[in-house]
Amino acid sequence: MGPNSVAQIAQTHGFVIVTCYSIWPKEKTSAIDRFKHPQQFLTVFLFIHTRPYLPPSLFQDSLHFSSSLLSLPMAILRCCFFIILFILGFAKSQPFTHPINHTDLQAAIGDMRAKSYYGFAMLLQMLNGTTAQPIRDFTFLMPDDKQLSSSSISVDEVGEFLLKHAIPMPLHFNDLSHFPTGTLVPSGNSSKMIRIYNRGKRDFFVNNAKIVSANVCLNSVIKCHGVDAIIDYDN
């Protein structure tokens, strides 16, 4: 997948993506020798759930982008990184304040039940019955009933469990499939990140969990995909 495809997804879903490439082999690394690791191919994606700042044209040629970034005056770079850090801090501090339309939620729950994800649908209904954590246009990553039955989830933990199994934007599987292995995307919990392992449609993982049933929720803004395990986090 090329950088332009990632940028297109970012523009569609309101991301900022900052991509830095180190270049290999070494004879082509004059612009980035200061990284001290010329043999490594390093890709860093920084996703921020806000409006995009960078046009897709910047991503059409990754080598041009990395050289342009490193040639910017240090004052401008410092300013850019300050803005990024400010946005990160602001986004992290904001609660979820935009509940999703009740009709959309019920449609999503209906889709989940139609594909036998009864347990996850029940957890969503439990959360929707409280005012502690409003639900908005998430992508849910749903363990099946067998996986949920093996996990002890108290009433007080339902909200946190669902947030750890969610991405705070609606993504079809086709959208997810554009992210290369190693991409980090935010979970519903602002302190937890989901790492993508993309080896094709039949071998696509979010952290430790494999997507086994794509595009379950088709009749609402909410999107959902079935996974084969409770999602674990290292951080």
Short mmCIF file of N, CA and C in Angstrom, two decimals, residues 163-168 185-190 192-194:
data_model
loop_
_atom_site.label_atom_id
_atom_site.label_comp_id
_atom_site.label_asym_id
_atom_site.label_seq_id
_atom_site.Cartn_x
_atom_site.Cartn_y
_atom_site.Cartn_z
N LEU A 163 -14.72 0.19 25.57
CA LEU A 163 -13.79 1.18 25.02
C LEU A 163 -12.50 0.52 24.54
N LYS A 164 -12.04 -0.51 25.24
CA LYS A 164 -10.84 -1.22 24.82
C LYS A 164 -11.08 -2.07 23.58
N HIS A 165 -12.34 -2.28 23.25
CA HIS A 165 -12.69 -3.05 22.05
C HIS A 165 -13.36 -2.14 21.02
N ALA A 166 -12.88 -0.91 20.95
CA ALA A 166 -13.47 0.05 20.03
C ALA A 166 -12.40 0.97 19.45
N ILE A 167 -12.66 1.46 18.26
CA ILE A 167 -11.87 2.52 17.62
C ILE A 167 -12.80 3.71 17.46
N PRO A 168 -12.39 4.91 17.89
CA PRO A 168 -13.33 6.04 17.95
C PRO A 168 -13.64 6.70 16.61
N VAL A 185 -3.37 2.63 15.94
CA VAL A 185 -4.59 3.43 15.90
C VAL A 185 -5.12 3.56 17.33
N PRO A 186 -5.78 4.66 17.64
CA PRO A 186 -6.29 4.84 19.00
C PRO A 186 -7.47 3.92 19.29
N SER A 187 -7.52 3.43 20.50
CA SER A 187 -8.72 2.71 20.95
C SER A 187 -9.68 3.71 21.58
N GLY A 188 -10.83 3.22 22.01
CA GLY A 188 -11.77 4.10 22.69
C GLY A 188 -11.24 4.63 24.00
N ASN A 189 -10.29 3.91 24.59
CA ASN A 189 -9.58 4.37 25.78
C ASN A 189 -8.37 5.18 25.32
N SER A 190 -8.33 6.47 25.63
CA SER A 190 -7.31 7.36 25.08
C SER A 190 -5.89 6.97 25.47
N LYS A 192 -4.78 3.79 25.47
CA LYS A 192 -4.48 2.50 24.86
C LYS A 192 -4.45 2.62 23.35
N MET A 193 -3.43 2.00 22.73
CA MET A 193 -3.30 2.00 21.28
C MET A 193 -3.43 0.58 20.74
N ILE A 194 -4.05 0.47 19.58
CA ILE A 194 -4.22 -0.82 18.91
C ILE A 194 -3.21 -0.93 17.77
#
